[in-house]
PDB file of C-alpha atoms in Angstrom:
ATOM      1  CA  UNK K  14       0.000   0.000   0.000  1.00 90.00           C
ATOM      2  CA  UNK K  15       1.322   3.432  -0.956  1.00 92.00           C
ATOM      3  CA  UNK K  16      -0.330   6.639   0.225  1.00 91.00           C
ATOM      4  CA  UNK K  17      -1.099   9.325  -2.382  1.00 90.00           C
ATOM      5  CA  UNK K  18      -1.058  13.110  -1.954  1.00 87.00           C
ATOM      6  CA  UNK K  19      -4.776  13.327  -2.828  1.00 86.00           C
ATOM      7  CA  UNK K  20      -5.623  11.287   0.278  1.00 87.00           C
ATOM      8  CA  UNK K  21      -6.098   7.994  -1.546  1.00 90.00           C
ATOM      9  CA  UNK K  22      -3.669   5.124  -1.956  1.00 93.00           C
ATOM     10  CA  UNK K  23      -2.332   2.647  -4.479  1.00 92.00           C
ATOM     11  CA  UNK K  24      -2.565  -1.060  -3.797  1.00 91.00           C
ATOM     12  CA  UNK K  25      -0.107  -3.366  -5.569  1.00 89.00           C
ATOM     13  CA  UNK K  26       0.127  -7.120  -5.068  1.00 88.00           C
ATOM     14  CA  UNK K  27       2.761  -9.247  -6.806  1.00 85.00           C
ATOM     15  CA  UNK K  28       1.926 -12.918  -7.102  1.00 76.00           C
ATOM     16  CA  UNK K  29       2.988 -16.107  -8.831  1.00 71.00           C
ATOM     17  CA  UNK K  30       0.380 -18.593 -10.053  1.00 66.00           C
ATOM     18  CA  UNK K  31       1.381 -22.233  -9.939  1.00 63.00           C
ATOM     19  CA  UNK K  32       0.054 -22.772 -13.476  1.00 64.00           C
ATOM     20  CA  UNK K  33       1.682 -19.690 -15.036  1.00 62.00           C
ATOM     21  CA  UNK K  34       5.237 -18.532 -15.519  1.00 65.00           C
ATOM     22  CA  UNK K  35       6.564 -15.195 -14.324  1.00 64.00           C
ATOM     23  CA  UNK K  36       5.200 -12.730 -11.792  1.00 71.00           C
ATOM     24  CA  UNK K  37       1.639 -11.441 -12.078  1.00 76.00           C
ATOM     25  CA  UNK K  38       0.546  -8.115 -10.606  1.00 82.00           C
ATOM     26  CA  UNK K  39      -2.755  -6.859  -9.256  1.00 85.00           C
ATOM     27  CA  UNK K  40      -2.879  -3.107  -8.752  1.00 87.00           C
ATOM     28  CA  UNK K  41      -5.444  -0.350  -8.405  1.00 88.00           C
ATOM     29  CA  UNK K  42      -5.844   3.202  -7.167  1.00 91.00           C
ATOM     30  CA  UNK K  43      -8.182   3.826  -4.254  1.00 92.00           C
ATOM     31  CA  UNK K  44      -9.823   7.239  -3.724  1.00 92.00           C
ATOM     32  CA  UNK K  45      -9.928   8.679  -0.194  1.00 91.00           C
ATOM     33  CA  UNK K  46     -13.382   7.225   0.515  1.00 91.00           C
ATOM     34  CA  UNK K  47     -12.256   3.826  -0.791  1.00 93.00           C
ATOM     35  CA  UNK K  48      -9.136   3.849   1.373  1.00 94.00           C
ATOM     36  CA  UNK K  49     -11.208   4.699   4.453  1.00 94.00           C
ATOM     37  CA  UNK K  50     -13.573   1.835   3.639  1.00 95.00           C
ATOM     38  CA  UNK K  51     -10.634  -0.575   3.319  1.00 96.00           C
ATOM     39  CA  UNK K  52      -9.128   0.683   6.596  1.00 96.00           C
ATOM     40  CA  UNK K  53     -12.425   0.087   8.433  1.00 96.00           C
ATOM     41  CA  UNK K  54     -12.589  -3.411   6.910  1.00 96.00           C
ATOM     42  CA  UNK K  55      -9.007  -4.118   8.058  1.00 96.00           C
ATOM     43  CA  UNK K  56      -9.597  -2.795  11.582  1.00 96.00           C
ATOM     44  CA  UNK K  57     -12.782  -4.838  11.971  1.00 95.00           C
ATOM     45  CA  UNK K  58     -10.988  -7.952  10.717  1.00 94.00           C
ATOM     46  CA  UNK K  59      -8.080  -7.297  13.091  1.00 93.00           C
ATOM     47  CA  UNK K  60     -10.413  -6.803  16.060  1.00 91.00           C
ATOM     48  CA  UNK K  61     -12.344  -9.988  15.313  1.00 90.00           C
ATOM     49  CA  UNK K  62      -9.046 -11.848  14.943  1.00 88.00           C
ATOM     50  CA  UNK K  63      -7.855 -10.509  18.302  1.00 85.00           C
ATOM     51  CA  UNK K  64     -11.059 -11.696  19.962  1.00 84.00           C
ATOM     52  CA  UNK K  65     -11.161 -15.067  18.208  1.00 81.00           C
ATOM     53  CA  UNK K  66     -14.435 -14.071  16.538  1.00 80.00           C
ATOM     54  CA  UNK K  67     -13.586 -14.898  12.920  1.00 82.00           C
ATOM     55  CA  UNK K  68     -16.538 -14.846  10.532  1.00 87.00           C
ATOM     56  CA  UNK K  69     -16.973 -14.544   6.774  1.00 90.00           C
ATOM     57  CA  UNK K  70     -16.622 -10.914   5.783  1.00 91.00           C
ATOM     58  CA  UNK K  71     -15.992  -8.951   2.601  1.00 94.00           C
ATOM     59  CA  UNK K  72     -15.632  -5.485   1.127  1.00 94.00           C
ATOM     60  CA  UNK K  73     -16.058  -4.178  -2.423  1.00 94.00           C
ATOM     61  CA  UNK K  74     -14.518  -0.912  -3.618  1.00 92.00           C
ATOM     62  CA  UNK K  75     -14.452   0.300  -7.232  1.00 86.00           C
ATOM     63  CA  UNK K  76     -13.727  -3.087  -8.808  1.00 88.00           C
ATOM     64  CA  UNK K  77     -11.587  -4.326  -5.920  1.00 92.00           C
ATOM     65  CA  UNK K  78     -13.071  -7.121  -3.823  1.00 94.00           C
ATOM     66  CA  UNK K  79     -11.600  -8.614  -0.671  1.00 94.00           C
ATOM     67  CA  UNK K  80     -13.179 -11.434   1.273  1.00 95.00           C
ATOM     68  CA  UNK K  81     -12.189 -13.502   4.266  1.00 93.00           C
ATOM     69  CA  UNK K  82     -13.343 -17.036   4.998  1.00 89.00           C
ATOM     70  CA  UNK K  83     -12.160 -18.418   8.380  1.00 87.00           C
ATOM     71  CA  UNK K  84     -12.065 -21.922   6.870  1.00 85.00           C
ATOM     72  CA  UNK K  85      -9.438 -20.782   4.344  1.00 82.00           C
ATOM     73  CA  UNK K  86      -7.480 -18.565   6.781  1.00 79.00           C
ATOM     74  CA  UNK K  87      -6.412 -16.366   3.864  1.00 88.00           C
ATOM     75  CA  UNK K  88      -7.716 -13.224   2.232  1.00 93.00           C
ATOM     76  CA  UNK K  89      -9.177 -13.626  -1.242  1.00 93.00           C
ATOM     77  CA  UNK K  90      -8.415 -10.634  -3.491  1.00 92.00           C
ATOM     78  CA  UNK K  91     -10.157  -9.971  -6.814  1.00 92.00           C
ATOM     79  CA  UNK K  92      -9.655  -7.078  -9.198  1.00 91.00           C
ATOM     80  CA  UNK K  93     -12.187  -6.446 -11.957  1.00 87.00           C
ATOM     81  CA  UNK K  94     -11.130  -4.087 -14.749  1.00 81.00           C
ATOM     82  CA  UNK K  95     -13.524  -4.151 -17.687  1.00 81.00           C
ATOM     83  CA  UNK K  96     -13.811  -7.786 -18.799  1.00 85.00           C
ATOM     84  CA  UNK K  97     -10.553  -8.719 -17.109  1.00 85.00           C
ATOM     85  CA  UNK K  98     -10.635 -10.345 -13.665  1.00 87.00           C
ATOM     86  CA  UNK K  99      -7.575 -11.180 -11.606  1.00 86.00           C
ATOM     87  CA  UNK K 100      -7.664 -13.158  -8.373  1.00 87.00           C
ATOM     88  CA  UNK K 101      -5.141 -14.014  -5.678  1.00 87.00           C
ATOM     89  CA  UNK K 102      -4.865 -15.103  -2.059  1.00 88.00           C
ATOM     90  CA  UNK K 103      -2.731 -13.507   0.610  1.00 89.00           C
ATOM     91  CA  UNK K 104      -2.048 -14.141   4.318  1.00 89.00           C
ATOM     92  CA  UNK K 105      -4.274 -12.075   6.593  1.00 91.00           C
ATOM     93  CA  UNK K 106      -1.285 -10.960   8.690  1.00 92.00           C
ATOM     94  CA  UNK K 107       0.436  -9.532   5.603  1.00 91.00           C
ATOM     95  CA  UNK K 108      -2.665  -7.514   4.751  1.00 93.00           C
ATOM     96  CA  UNK K 109      -3.091  -6.195   8.311  1.00 94.00           C
ATOM     97  CA  UNK K 110       0.597  -5.224   8.529  1.00 93.00           C
ATOM     98  CA  UNK K 111       0.374  -3.265   5.274  1.00 92.00           C
ATOM     99  CA  UNK K 112      -2.853  -1.580   6.367  1.00 95.00           C
ATOM    100  CA  UNK K 113      -1.472  -0.394   9.741  1.00 94.00           C
ATOM    101  CA  UNK K 114       0.198   2.641   8.177  1.00 94.00           C
ATOM    102  CA  UNK K 115      -2.924   3.441   6.140  1.00 95.00           C
ATOM    103  CA  UNK K 116      -4.979   3.326   9.352  1.00 96.00           C
ATOM    104  CA  UNK K 117      -2.649   5.824  11.016  1.00 95.00           C
ATOM    105  CA  UNK K 118      -2.872   8.137   7.996  1.00 94.00           C
ATOM    106  CA  UNK K 119      -6.691   8.029   7.983  1.00 95.00           C
ATOM    107  CA  UNK K 120      -6.885   8.633  11.743  1.00 96.00           C
ATOM    108  CA  UNK K 121      -4.573  11.672  11.518  1.00 94.00           C
ATOM    109  CA  UNK K 122      -6.649  13.072   8.662  1.00 93.00           C
ATOM    110  CA  UNK K 123      -9.870  12.486  10.609  1.00 94.00           C
ATOM    111  CA  UNK K 124      -8.409  14.229  13.679  1.00 95.00           C
ATOM    112  CA  UNK K 125      -7.693  17.285  11.540  1.00 94.00           C
ATOM    113  CA  UNK K 126     -11.251  17.439  10.182  1.00 93.00           C
ATOM    114  CA  UNK K 127     -13.760  20.060  11.339  1.00 93.00           C
ATOM    115  CA  UNK K 128     -15.545  17.798  13.828  1.00 94.00           C
ATOM    116  CA  UNK K 129     -12.636  15.442  14.509  1.00 95.00           C
ATOM    117  CA  UNK K 130     -11.528  16.913  17.883  1.00 95.00           C
ATOM    118  CA  UNK K 131     -15.066  17.007  19.300  1.00 94.00           C
ATOM    119  CA  UNK K 132     -15.797  13.429  18.200  1.00 96.00           C
ATOM    120  CA  UNK K 133     -12.517  12.189  19.626  1.00 95.00           C
ATOM    121  CA  UNK K 134     -13.361  13.727  23.017  1.00 95.00           C
ATOM    122  CA  UNK K 135     -16.816  12.148  23.021  1.00 95.00           C
ATOM    123  CA  UNK K 136     -15.357   8.750  22.136  1.00 96.00           C
ATOM    124  CA  UNK K 137     -12.706   9.024  24.850  1.00 94.00           C
ATOM    125  CA  UNK K 138     -15.500   9.490  27.391  1.00 93.00           C
ATOM    126  CA  UNK K 139     -17.363   6.372  26.220  1.00 90.00           C
ATOM    127  CA  UNK K 140     -17.256   3.498  28.691  1.00 86.00           C
ATOM    128  CA  UNK K 141     -16.226   0.088  27.409  1.00 83.00           C
ATOM    129  CA  UNK K 142     -19.282  -1.928  26.272  1.00 83.00           C
ATOM    130  CA  UNK K 143     -20.405  -4.817  28.455  1.00 77.00           C
ATOM    131  CA  UNK K 144     -19.345  -7.240  25.691  1.00 73.00           C
ATOM    132  CA  UNK K 145     -15.688  -6.509  26.524  1.00 77.00           C
ATOM    133  CA  UNK K 146     -15.985  -7.079  30.276  1.00 70.00           C
ATOM    134  CA  UNK K 147     -15.614 -10.851  29.977  1.00 70.00           C
ATOM    135  CA  UNK K 148     -12.316 -10.761  28.090  1.00 67.00           C
ATOM    136  CA  UNK K 149      -9.621 -12.713  29.908  1.00 54.00           C
ATOM    137  CA  UNK K 150      -6.949 -10.034  30.162  1.00 70.00           C
ATOM    138  CA  UNK K 151      -7.434  -6.348  30.873  1.00 69.00           C
ATOM    139  CA  UNK K 152      -4.737  -5.328  28.384  1.00 75.00           C
ATOM    140  CA  UNK K 153      -6.563  -7.243  25.628  1.00 79.00           C
ATOM    141  CA  UNK K 154      -9.808  -5.485  26.540  1.00 80.00           C
ATOM    142  CA  UNK K 155      -8.030  -2.116  26.380  1.00 84.00           C
ATOM    143  CA  UNK K 156      -6.597  -2.892  22.934  1.00 87.00           C
ATOM    144  CA  UNK K 157      -9.999  -4.070  21.725  1.00 87.00           C
ATOM    145  CA  UNK K 158     -11.625  -0.866  22.984  1.00 90.00           C
ATOM    146  CA  UNK K 159      -8.919   1.193  21.246  1.00 92.00           C
ATOM    147  CA  UNK K 160      -9.708  -0.489  17.925  1.00 93.00           C
ATOM    148  CA  UNK K 161     -13.437  -0.129  18.514  1.00 93.00           C
ATOM    149  CA  UNK K 162     -12.944   3.613  19.057  1.00 95.00           C
ATOM    150  CA  UNK K 163     -10.819   3.912  15.890  1.00 96.00           C
ATOM    151  CA  UNK K 164     -13.495   2.257  13.759  1.00 96.00           C
ATOM    152  CA  UNK K 165     -16.220   4.401  15.344  1.00 97.00           C
ATOM    153  CA  UNK K 166     -14.123   7.558  14.906  1.00 97.00           C
ATOM    154  CA  UNK K 167     -13.643   7.044  11.166  1.00 97.00           C
ATOM    155  CA  UNK K 168     -17.343   6.249  10.661  1.00 96.00           C
ATOM    156  CA  UNK K 169     -18.469   9.254  12.728  1.00 96.00           C
ATOM    157  CA  UNK K 170     -16.146  11.692  10.951  1.00 96.00           C
ATOM    158  CA  UNK K 171     -17.527  10.466   7.618  1.00 94.00           C
ATOM    159  CA  UNK K 172     -21.082  10.946   8.864  1.00 95.00           C
ATOM    160  CA  UNK K 173     -20.385  14.422  10.283  1.00 94.00           C
ATOM    161  CA  UNK K 174     -18.708  15.473   7.016  1.00 93.00           C
ATOM    162  CA  UNK K 175     -21.739  14.620   4.876  1.00 90.00           C
ATOM    163  CA  UNK K 176     -23.857  17.493   3.585  1.00 90.00           C
ATOM    164  CA  UNK K 177     -26.812  18.196   5.871  1.00 90.00           C
ATOM    165  CA  UNK K 178     -25.510  15.822   8.537  1.00 92.00           C
ATOM    166  CA  UNK K 179     -27.720  15.608  11.629  1.00 93.00           C
ATOM    167  CA  UNK K 180     -24.656  14.612  13.675  1.00 94.00           C
ATOM    168  CA  UNK K 181     -22.815  17.755  12.572  1.00 93.00           C
ATOM    169  CA  UNK K 182     -25.775  19.885  13.693  1.00 92.00           C
ATOM    170  CA  UNK K 183     -25.735  18.186  17.110  1.00 92.00           C
ATOM    171  CA  UNK K 184     -22.008  18.822  17.483  1.00 92.00           C
ATOM    172  CA  UNK K 185     -22.418  22.511  16.608  1.00 90.00           C
ATOM    173  CA  UNK K 186     -25.286  23.229  18.973  1.00 87.00           C
ATOM    174  CA  UNK K 187     -24.677  23.821  22.679  1.00 85.00           C
ATOM    175  CA  UNK K 188     -28.095  22.441  23.608  1.00 87.00           C
ATOM    176  CA  UNK K 189     -27.667  19.273  21.560  1.00 89.00           C
ATOM    177  CA  UNK K 190     -24.398  18.023  23.086  1.00 89.00           C
ATOM    178  CA  UNK K 191     -26.241  15.311  25.012  1.00 90.00           C
ATOM    179  CA  UNK K 192     -27.780  14.091  21.760  1.00 93.00           C
ATOM    180  CA  UNK K 193     -24.343  14.013  20.131  1.00 93.00           C
ATOM    181  CA  UNK K 194     -22.995  12.050  23.105  1.00 93.00           C
ATOM    182  CA  UNK K 195     -25.841   9.545  22.801  1.00 94.00           C
ATOM    183  CA  UNK K 196     -25.266   9.155  19.048  1.00 94.00           C
ATOM    184  CA  UNK K 197     -21.545   8.481  19.554  1.00 95.00           C
ATOM    185  CA  UNK K 198     -22.090   6.047  22.415  1.00 94.00           C
ATOM    186  CA  UNK K 199     -24.876   4.317  20.465  1.00 93.00           C
ATOM    187  CA  UNK K 200     -22.552   3.649  17.529  1.00 94.00           C
ATOM    188  CA  UNK K 201     -19.898   2.172  19.835  1.00 93.00           C
ATOM    189  CA  UNK K 202     -22.509  -0.155  21.340  1.00 91.00           C
ATOM    190  CA  UNK K 203     -23.765  -1.171  17.885  1.00 92.00           C
ATOM    191  CA  UNK K 204     -20.208  -1.934  16.719  1.00 93.00           C
ATOM    192  CA  UNK K 205     -19.521  -3.972  19.835  1.00 89.00           C
ATOM    193  CA  UNK K 206     -22.692  -5.999  19.282  1.00 88.00           C
ATOM    194  CA  UNK K 207     -21.571  -6.700  15.706  1.00 89.00           C
ATOM    195  CA  UNK K 208     -17.830  -7.291  16.189  1.00 88.00           C
ATOM    196  CA  UNK K 209     -17.428  -8.748  19.677  1.00 81.00           C
ATOM    197  CA  UNK K 210     -18.353 -12.416  20.249  1.00 74.00           C
ATOM    198  CA  UNK K 211     -21.271 -13.007  22.597  1.00 61.00           C
ATOM    199  CA  UNK K 212     -19.128 -15.413  24.631  1.00 51.00           C
ATOM    200  CA  UNK K 213     -16.336 -12.840  25.153  1.00 42.00           C
TER     201      UNK K 213
END
């Protein structure tokens, strides 16, 4: 993954098919919104992996498709360009390592957005959801909560940046701060219900 000045990124994957000679290459440019979508996918996959809650999951962005099947333990990558379709598999750990820098870049950009500081403060004040209380080690619960906040932060900044956003209006108004707090905390709870295993 290589970051671009316009806020997007370029993905390039070199691979060798057993039935073909030479090195094949899958590559594509991701716009800012596409990169953010891929970062959220990676963070959710990483969190589920940390919690042992691996389920089938996928993401599709401008002709790029990535899917994860726990039975395969690898990430399936497909790139559709016109009538041409390329596919490959890659280790999940390799993908998550490459995406770590992209996550940091997206978080920094979100922090610098108009509503970024206010949303970060509201998220910092959110208590850990009950789903995390049963995790075996406190440090693991803290790391899980950190990732949960990162995913929520990116989603909330996107929502607040949309034209006519109700969340943005709540954040601007002094009398609607409680509503903004409830919206932020509600998203964290929804994400926990989706990403954290019931048996955690």
